[in-house]
């Protein structure tokens, strides 16, 4: 929107020659950024390795501060992006000034779909555009003066980085989860246990008696990274499969907005479910916002219950269901399988069991097979979230099969219905409509019986009753209530071999392969028998080849029958390779899928620690120093991690899984990657919609007489997250040109609490600009450029305010309350400058030091002009004199008859007698008491006197 507020022009010829303005700020910023780079000001020493400086490490506490990995977008930054980066920079700078060895670095999450899509459109190699985007982003962030250690910057596309991404994948691939020890162990130990007989095969056959394929199948079924024919989210419009988290609630791709279908396809998976219990339990050991912990707990979805086996009528097959309410088994009246359930391939009979089945059961199909296939196609177009919406109409189809209720022998029809997910429990449920609302809605729609097994209260009006009560219609359970009914039924099932107590989770294994070009190649090859083989470490990295066509084969968005064809499959010279894997040169075929974008961001915090190490992904001593546990109860990890809450169940969950595998295998000392987490809010901005409901560029909208116009036509205003989609982005480059980087830093930190979203208002930036101008004038004469501070001692009043500010700002910085720290500094600066006299040096220097984390360029320049040749980066942060924080006087409230009649300033140590005399002499008390008698007085020095009348 056009800014109608006039601001000081950098080129104003009438302005004093040494006034702080955008031109001067640009000169100062460039000078100090060059000096910081030249002197290595922000280089954090390691305890070992090439970055080791033992003398600088000894005796200094460490602090690892980290921002979430940014993606280098082609559109560059808007002013919303740096909010968290500035906050961590302020915090890190403050901690350096309090004696900490601070590690703060920034790299780039550079693989992924946007660069690939741009390459498809333009024919430009993704690496070219990615590196250009990184250079632009690095330039913009560089203008902010962020105190990153430049030696540690990495990009996931760097060959030396993704070499170690591939290496970590192999650690996962070559591991299995030992349930007895509750940790990952090398596959080699598993095979050794089978070979020695210490571990029995499932069939109890000797390991040596198994064929190679049988041995492979047994081992591969336990690997933490494995290939599976599993239901996946297939997006024909993108030509790739997607993780559940990449699919929107309405069943479309997060990128591109294409329809997503459920398909059984061969894909790489990560067995993250093996860590479900630990991923939930260790949340209690993290300093994270409770809403993020709750999101992860809900996503993992721990449930206690029982698995129950239902025999299929006329078959030797069984349907296994998981239920949290085994006590309601007598009320089960039908079974439901997820449309993707593998049993649907075998249990469906060739004909309907009866001719008079309701049309709602058969879907009008001639055979159960046709009905189920048609329903599977329908269900494949819906996302898991959409399928779980309780308010929608329930759909399904009868499979033609019946199951036997194990408690009473009743025949239960088996349906396929999309409100059951293959990704939860066993993909099958026993439906108890009397005690479950979704089951009740389905039973209503399909005219299925309802058997109540929990007695509702007398005033219950009907439908599904989900409360507690005594068991009814439940045989040996009648009269009991939960949890006793759960225990008794579970014991009954176990005794008869019909079920067992179990814990299940909603979390599903992580779909880890993509049919894309711009990603990390898998370090896997296949032999002539299609046997997957891991490449040895010395063959890493498997370098991504150059290709002419970067796009996977895409299909019509609704082409359900299509299948992935990755672009790497066309690079035949790369795919087909001769290698010596220990038994002589042989031909092999490379894996043509690539890893998802999440792979690099699962471990980048570790590479920052030791980015030039060619022997290990991180030196053990270096990792232990920066991320190791600090006590018996501390789990380790990054001290402060700042980023958006939108990554709660993607990056944060995935990286925790990878880190725990590395921990189990002894590669890291920390049990978690990120110990402390803060989610910054968003910067919002006005966006404008034309008559068609389409967003128009906000910076081209004019305000006239309270109306908003775009190209002369009226538009409506709304507010939303700043970004490209709403066309309301404000670039930091514009702010740098108009005000300078330090003004932008001050403004963003003063807008509100870090965790809270806040509206951007360009016209308000000038307030931060003028604050910096006042600080400048406090030290520098605008006419001559000379330093104008005095060596006089500050007044008692100013000295007390100074130390009160020091105390408050220290506390605010430590607590990430940057908005209130700015307010305190403004208050102190105003108190200094309003006198018109030169500022006392002791006050001016303290203001500059406190300003340094927020506006480092300006502070460095003023510190230098005050006669200090060294950078203030490691100058001690001011410390308040505790004696000056104690108030000499306080306000005493004078009450008469319980009502406040006056207030007086009194010494803190005043006696009761003195306080009472002063209170009785106040005009307010005298007016209230006049003509009346005092019954008693209550004196509480120094803050209260209450006069009670007769």
JSON list of C-alpha atoms in Angstrom, two decimals, residues 155-278:
[
{"chain": "A", "resi": 155, "resn": "UNK", "atom": "CA", "xyz": [23.61, -26.81, 1.86]},
{"chain": "A", "resi": 156, "resn": "UNK", "atom": "CA", "xyz": [21.95, -30.20, 1.56]},
{"chain": "A", "resi": 157, "resn": "UNK", "atom": "CA", "xyz": [22.95, -30.21, -2.12]},
{"chain": "A", "resi": 158, "resn": "UNK", "atom": "CA", "xyz": [26.67, -30.00, -1.31]},
{"chain": "A", "resi": 159, "resn": "UNK", "atom": "CA", "xyz": [28.33, -33.25, -2.32]},
{"chain": "A", "resi": 160, "resn": "UNK", "atom": "CA", "xyz": [30.18, -33.52, 0.99]},
{"chain": "A", "resi": 161, "resn": "UNK", "atom": "CA", "xyz": [26.90, -32.99, 2.84]},
{"chain": "A", "resi": 162, "resn": "UNK", "atom": "CA", "xyz": [24.76, -35.53, 1.05]},
{"chain": "A", "resi": 163, "resn": "UNK", "atom": "CA", "xyz": [27.56, -38.05, 1.20]},
{"chain": "A", "resi": 164, "resn": "UNK", "atom": "CA", "xyz": [26.84, -38.17, 4.92]},
{"chain": "A", "resi": 165, "resn": "UNK", "atom": "CA", "xyz": [23.07, -38.10, 4.38]},
{"chain": "A", "resi": 166, "resn": "UNK", "atom": "CA", "xyz": [23.53, -41.28, 2.36]},
{"chain": "A", "resi": 167, "resn": "UNK", "atom": "CA", "xyz": [25.82, -42.68, 5.05]},
{"chain": "A", "resi": 168, "resn": "UNK", "atom": "CA", "xyz": [23.21, -42.06, 7.75]},
{"chain": "A", "resi": 169, "resn": "UNK", "atom": "CA", "xyz": [20.57, -43.72, 5.56]},
{"chain": "A", "resi": 170, "resn": "UNK", "atom": "CA", "xyz": [22.80, -46.79, 5.46]},
{"chain": "A", "resi": 171, "resn": "UNK", "atom": "CA", "xyz": [23.09, -46.75, 9.25]},
{"chain": "A", "resi": 172, "resn": "UNK", "atom": "CA", "xyz": [19.28, -46.88, 9.40]},
{"chain": "A", "resi": 173, "resn": "UNK", "atom": "CA", "xyz": [19.09, -49.49, 6.64]},
{"chain": "A", "resi": 174, "resn": "UNK", "atom": "CA", "xyz": [21.69, -51.69, 8.32]},
{"chain": "A", "resi": 175, "resn": "UNK", "atom": "CA", "xyz": [19.88, -51.61, 11.68]},
{"chain": "A", "resi": 176, "resn": "UNK", "atom": "CA", "xyz": [16.94, -53.35, 13.33]},
{"chain": "A", "resi": 177, "resn": "UNK", "atom": "CA", "xyz": [14.99, -52.51, 16.48]},
{"chain": "A", "resi": 178, "resn": "UNK", "atom": "CA", "xyz": [15.56, -54.86, 19.38]},
{"chain": "A", "resi": 179, "resn": "UNK", "atom": "CA", "xyz": [12.27, -54.81, 21.31]},
{"chain": "A", "resi": 180, "resn": "UNK", "atom": "CA", "xyz": [13.90, -56.47, 24.32]},
{"chain": "A", "resi": 181, "resn": "UNK", "atom": "CA", "xyz": [16.54, -53.76, 24.66]},
{"chain": "A", "resi": 182, "resn": "UNK", "atom": "CA", "xyz": [14.31, -51.00, 23.23]},
{"chain": "A", "resi": 183, "resn": "UNK", "atom": "CA", "xyz": [17.03, -49.74, 20.92]},
{"chain": "A", "resi": 184, "resn": "UNK", "atom": "CA", "xyz": [18.42, -50.06, 17.41]},
{"chain": "A", "resi": 185, "resn": "UNK", "atom": "CA", "xyz": [21.20, -52.55, 16.80]},
{"chain": "A", "resi": 186, "resn": "UNK", "atom": "CA", "xyz": [23.29, -53.37, 13.72]},
{"chain": "A", "resi": 187, "resn": "UNK", "atom": "CA", "xyz": [21.81, -55.91, 11.33]},
{"chain": "A", "resi": 188, "resn": "UNK", "atom": "CA", "xyz": [25.13, -57.78, 11.50]},
{"chain": "A", "resi": 189, "resn": "UNK", "atom": "CA", "xyz": [24.38, -58.60, 15.16]},
{"chain": "A", "resi": 190, "resn": "UNK", "atom": "CA", "xyz": [20.95, -59.92, 14.20]},
{"chain": "A", "resi": 191, "resn": "UNK", "atom": "CA", "xyz": [22.38, -62.19, 11.53]},
{"chain": "A", "resi": 192, "resn": "UNK", "atom": "CA", "xyz": [25.08, -63.40, 13.94]},
{"chain": "A", "resi": 193, "resn": "UNK", "atom": "CA", "xyz": [22.40, -64.28, 16.50]},
{"chain": "A", "resi": 194, "resn": "UNK", "atom": "CA", "xyz": [20.47, -66.28, 13.88]},
{"chain": "A", "resi": 195, "resn": "UNK", "atom": "CA", "xyz": [23.64, -68.03, 12.75]},
{"chain": "A", "resi": 196, "resn": "UNK", "atom": "CA", "xyz": [24.65, -69.00, 16.30]},
{"chain": "A", "resi": 197, "resn": "UNK", "atom": "CA", "xyz": [21.15, -70.10, 17.26]},
{"chain": "A", "resi": 198, "resn": "UNK", "atom": "CA", "xyz": [20.91, -67.50, 20.04]},
{"chain": "A", "resi": 199, "resn": "UNK", "atom": "CA", "xyz": [17.90, -66.14, 18.18]},
{"chain": "A", "resi": 200, "resn": "UNK", "atom": "CA", "xyz": [15.37, -68.52, 16.63]},
{"chain": "A", "resi": 201, "resn": "UNK", "atom": "CA", "xyz": [13.82, -67.96, 13.24]},
{"chain": "A", "resi": 202, "resn": "UNK", "atom": "CA", "xyz": [10.01, -67.59, 13.26]},
{"chain": "A", "resi": 203, "resn": "UNK", "atom": "CA", "xyz": [9.63, -71.18, 11.99]},
{"chain": "A", "resi": 204, "resn": "UNK", "atom": "CA", "xyz": [12.42, -72.42, 14.31]},
{"chain": "A", "resi": 205, "resn": "UNK", "atom": "CA", "xyz": [14.27, -73.68, 11.23]},
{"chain": "A", "resi": 206, "resn": "UNK", "atom": "CA", "xyz": [18.06, -73.41, 11.38]},
{"chain": "A", "resi": 207, "resn": "UNK", "atom": "CA", "xyz": [19.41, -70.28, 9.74]},
{"chain": "A", "resi": 208, "resn": "UNK", "atom": "CA", "xyz": [21.73, -72.34, 7.55]},
{"chain": "A", "resi": 209, "resn": "UNK", "atom": "CA", "xyz": [18.78, -74.30, 6.19]},
{"chain": "A", "resi": 210, "resn": "UNK", "atom": "CA", "xyz": [17.14, -71.17, 4.77]},
{"chain": "A", "resi": 211, "resn": "UNK", "atom": "CA", "xyz": [17.73, -70.12, 1.20]},
{"chain": "A", "resi": 212, "resn": "UNK", "atom": "CA", "xyz": [19.33, -66.74, 0.44]},
{"chain": "A", "resi": 213, "resn": "UNK", "atom": "CA", "xyz": [15.94, -65.27, -0.45]},
{"chain": "A", "resi": 214, "resn": "UNK", "atom": "CA", "xyz": [14.40, -66.61, 2.77]},
{"chain": "A", "resi": 215, "resn": "UNK", "atom": "CA", "xyz": [17.23, -65.16, 4.82]},
{"chain": "A", "resi": 216, "resn": "UNK", "atom": "CA", "xyz": [16.88, -61.82, 3.02]},
{"chain": "A", "resi": 217, "resn": "UNK", "atom": "CA", "xyz": [13.12, -61.76, 3.58]},
{"chain": "A", "resi": 218, "resn": "UNK", "atom": "CA", "xyz": [13.56, -62.46, 7.28]},
{"chain": "A", "resi": 219, "resn": "UNK", "atom": "CA", "xyz": [16.21, -59.78, 7.77]},
{"chain": "A", "resi": 220, "resn": "UNK", "atom": "CA", "xyz": [14.58, -57.20, 5.50]},
{"chain": "A", "resi": 221, "resn": "UNK", "atom": "CA", "xyz": [11.36, -57.58, 7.45]},
{"chain": "A", "resi": 222, "resn": "UNK", "atom": "CA", "xyz": [13.15, -56.20, 10.51]},
{"chain": "A", "resi": 223, "resn": "UNK", "atom": "CA", "xyz": [15.29, -53.45, 8.95]},
{"chain": "A", "resi": 224, "resn": "UNK", "atom": "CA", "xyz": [14.61, -49.86, 10.01]},
{"chain": "A", "resi": 225, "resn": "UNK", "atom": "CA", "xyz": [14.70, -48.87, 6.33]},
{"chain": "A", "resi": 226, "resn": "UNK", "atom": "CA", "xyz": [12.96, -51.31, 4.04]},
{"chain": "A", "resi": 227, "resn": "UNK", "atom": "CA", "xyz": [11.11, -51.74, 0.76]},
{"chain": "A", "resi": 228, "resn": "UNK", "atom": "CA", "xyz": [7.42, -52.41, 1.01]},
{"chain": "A", "resi": 229, "resn": "UNK", "atom": "CA", "xyz": [4.42, -52.93, -1.20]},
{"chain": "A", "resi": 230, "resn": "UNK", "atom": "CA", "xyz": [2.21, -50.64, 0.80]},
{"chain": "A", "resi": 231, "resn": "UNK", "atom": "CA", "xyz": [-0.73, -48.24, 0.44]},
{"chain": "A", "resi": 232, "resn": "UNK", "atom": "CA", "xyz": [0.73, -44.89, -0.52]},
{"chain": "A", "resi": 233, "resn": "UNK", "atom": "CA", "xyz": [-0.52, -41.46, -1.57]},
{"chain": "A", "resi": 234, "resn": "UNK", "atom": "CA", "xyz": [-0.05, -41.48, -5.34]},
{"chain": "A", "resi": 235, "resn": "UNK", "atom": "CA", "xyz": [-0.29, -38.09, -7.06]},
{"chain": "A", "resi": 236, "resn": "UNK", "atom": "CA", "xyz": [-0.48, -38.62, -10.85]},
{"chain": "A", "resi": 237, "resn": "UNK", "atom": "CA", "xyz": [-0.43, -34.86, -11.49]},
{"chain": "A", "resi": 238, "resn": "UNK", "atom": "CA", "xyz": [3.02, -34.62, -9.86]},
{"chain": "A", "resi": 239, "resn": "UNK", "atom": "CA", "xyz": [4.17, -38.07, -10.89]},
{"chain": "A", "resi": 240, "resn": "UNK", "atom": "CA", "xyz": [5.28, -38.93, -7.37]},
{"chain": "A", "resi": 241, "resn": "UNK", "atom": "CA", "xyz": [4.08, -40.40, -4.10]},
{"chain": "A", "resi": 242, "resn": "UNK", "atom": "CA", "xyz": [3.60, -38.21, -1.05]},
{"chain": "A", "resi": 243, "resn": "UNK", "atom": "CA", "xyz": [3.82, -38.68, 2.69]},
{"chain": "A", "resi": 244, "resn": "UNK", "atom": "CA", "xyz": [0.56, -38.33, 4.64]},
{"chain": "A", "resi": 245, "resn": "UNK", "atom": "CA", "xyz": [1.80, -35.00, 5.94]},
{"chain": "A", "resi": 246, "resn": "UNK", "atom": "CA", "xyz": [2.14, -33.66, 2.38]},
{"chain": "A", "resi": 247, "resn": "UNK", "atom": "CA", "xyz": [-1.55, -34.25, 1.59]},
{"chain": "A", "resi": 248, "resn": "UNK", "atom": "CA", "xyz": [-4.15, -31.63, 2.46]},
{"chain": "A", "resi": 249, "resn": "UNK", "atom": "CA", "xyz": [-7.35, -32.34, 4.35]},
{"chain": "A", "resi": 250, "resn": "UNK", "atom": "CA", "xyz": [-9.35, -32.38, 1.11]},
{"chain": "A", "resi": 251, "resn": "UNK", "atom": "CA", "xyz": [-7.16, -35.06, -0.45]},
{"chain": "A", "resi": 252, "resn": "UNK", "atom": "CA", "xyz": [-4.93, -32.93, -2.64]},
{"chain": "A", "resi": 253, "resn": "UNK", "atom": "CA", "xyz": [-1.18, -32.38, -2.89]},
{"chain": "A", "resi": 254, "resn": "UNK", "atom": "CA", "xyz": [0.20, -29.62, -0.70]},
{"chain": "A", "resi": 255, "resn": "UNK", "atom": "CA", "xyz": [2.30, -28.52, -3.67]},
{"chain": "A", "resi": 256, "resn": "UNK", "atom": "CA", "xyz": [0.37, -28.06, -6.90]},
{"chain": "A", "resi": 257, "resn": "UNK", "atom": "CA", "xyz": [-3.08, -28.84, -5.45]},
{"chain": "A", "resi": 258, "resn": "UNK", "atom": "CA", "xyz": [-3.47, -32.06, -7.48]},
{"chain": "A", "resi": 259, "resn": "UNK", "atom": "CA", "xyz": [-5.77, -34.96, -6.53]},
{"chain": "A", "resi": 260, "resn": "UNK", "atom": "CA", "xyz": [-4.09, -37.69, -4.49]},
{"chain": "A", "resi": 261, "resn": "UNK", "atom": "CA", "xyz": [-5.09, -41.36, -4.73]},
{"chain": "A", "resi": 262, "resn": "UNK", "atom": "CA", "xyz": [-4.38, -44.36, -2.49]},
{"chain": "A", "resi": 263, "resn": "UNK", "atom": "CA", "xyz": [-2.38, -47.03, -4.32]},
{"chain": "A", "resi": 264, "resn": "UNK", "atom": "CA", "xyz": [-0.41, -50.11, -3.31]},
{"chain": "A", "resi": 265, "resn": "UNK", "atom": "CA", "xyz": [3.08, -49.41, -4.67]},
{"chain": "A", "resi": 266, "resn": "UNK", "atom": "CA", "xyz": [6.62, -50.57, -4.00]},
{"chain": "A", "resi": 267, "resn": "UNK", "atom": "CA", "xyz": [8.34, -47.87, -1.94]},
{"chain": "A", "resi": 268, "resn": "UNK", "atom": "CA", "xyz": [11.15, -47.25, 0.53]},
{"chain": "A", "resi": 269, "resn": "UNK", "atom": "CA", "xyz": [9.86, -46.91, 4.09]},
{"chain": "A", "resi": 270, "resn": "UNK", "atom": "CA", "xyz": [11.40, -45.92, 7.43]},
{"chain": "A", "resi": 271, "resn": "UNK", "atom": "CA", "xyz": [10.28, -47.95, 10.46]},
{"chain": "A", "resi": 272, "resn": "UNK", "atom": "CA", "xyz": [9.65, -44.89, 12.62]},
{"chain": "A", "resi": 273, "resn": "UNK", "atom": "CA", "xyz": [6.83, -46.80, 14.34]},
{"chain": "A", "resi": 274, "resn": "UNK", "atom": "CA", "xyz": [9.45, -48.85, 16.21]},
{"chain": "A", "resi": 275, "resn": "UNK", "atom": "CA", "xyz": [10.25, -45.67, 18.13]},
{"chain": "A", "resi": 276, "resn": "UNK", "atom": "CA", "xyz": [6.65, -44.65, 18.87]},
{"chain": "A", "resi": 277, "resn": "UNK", "atom": "CA", "xyz": [6.88, -45.29, 22.62]},
{"chain": "A", "resi": 278, "resn": "UNK", "atom": "CA", "xyz": [10.20, -43.47, 22.99]}
]
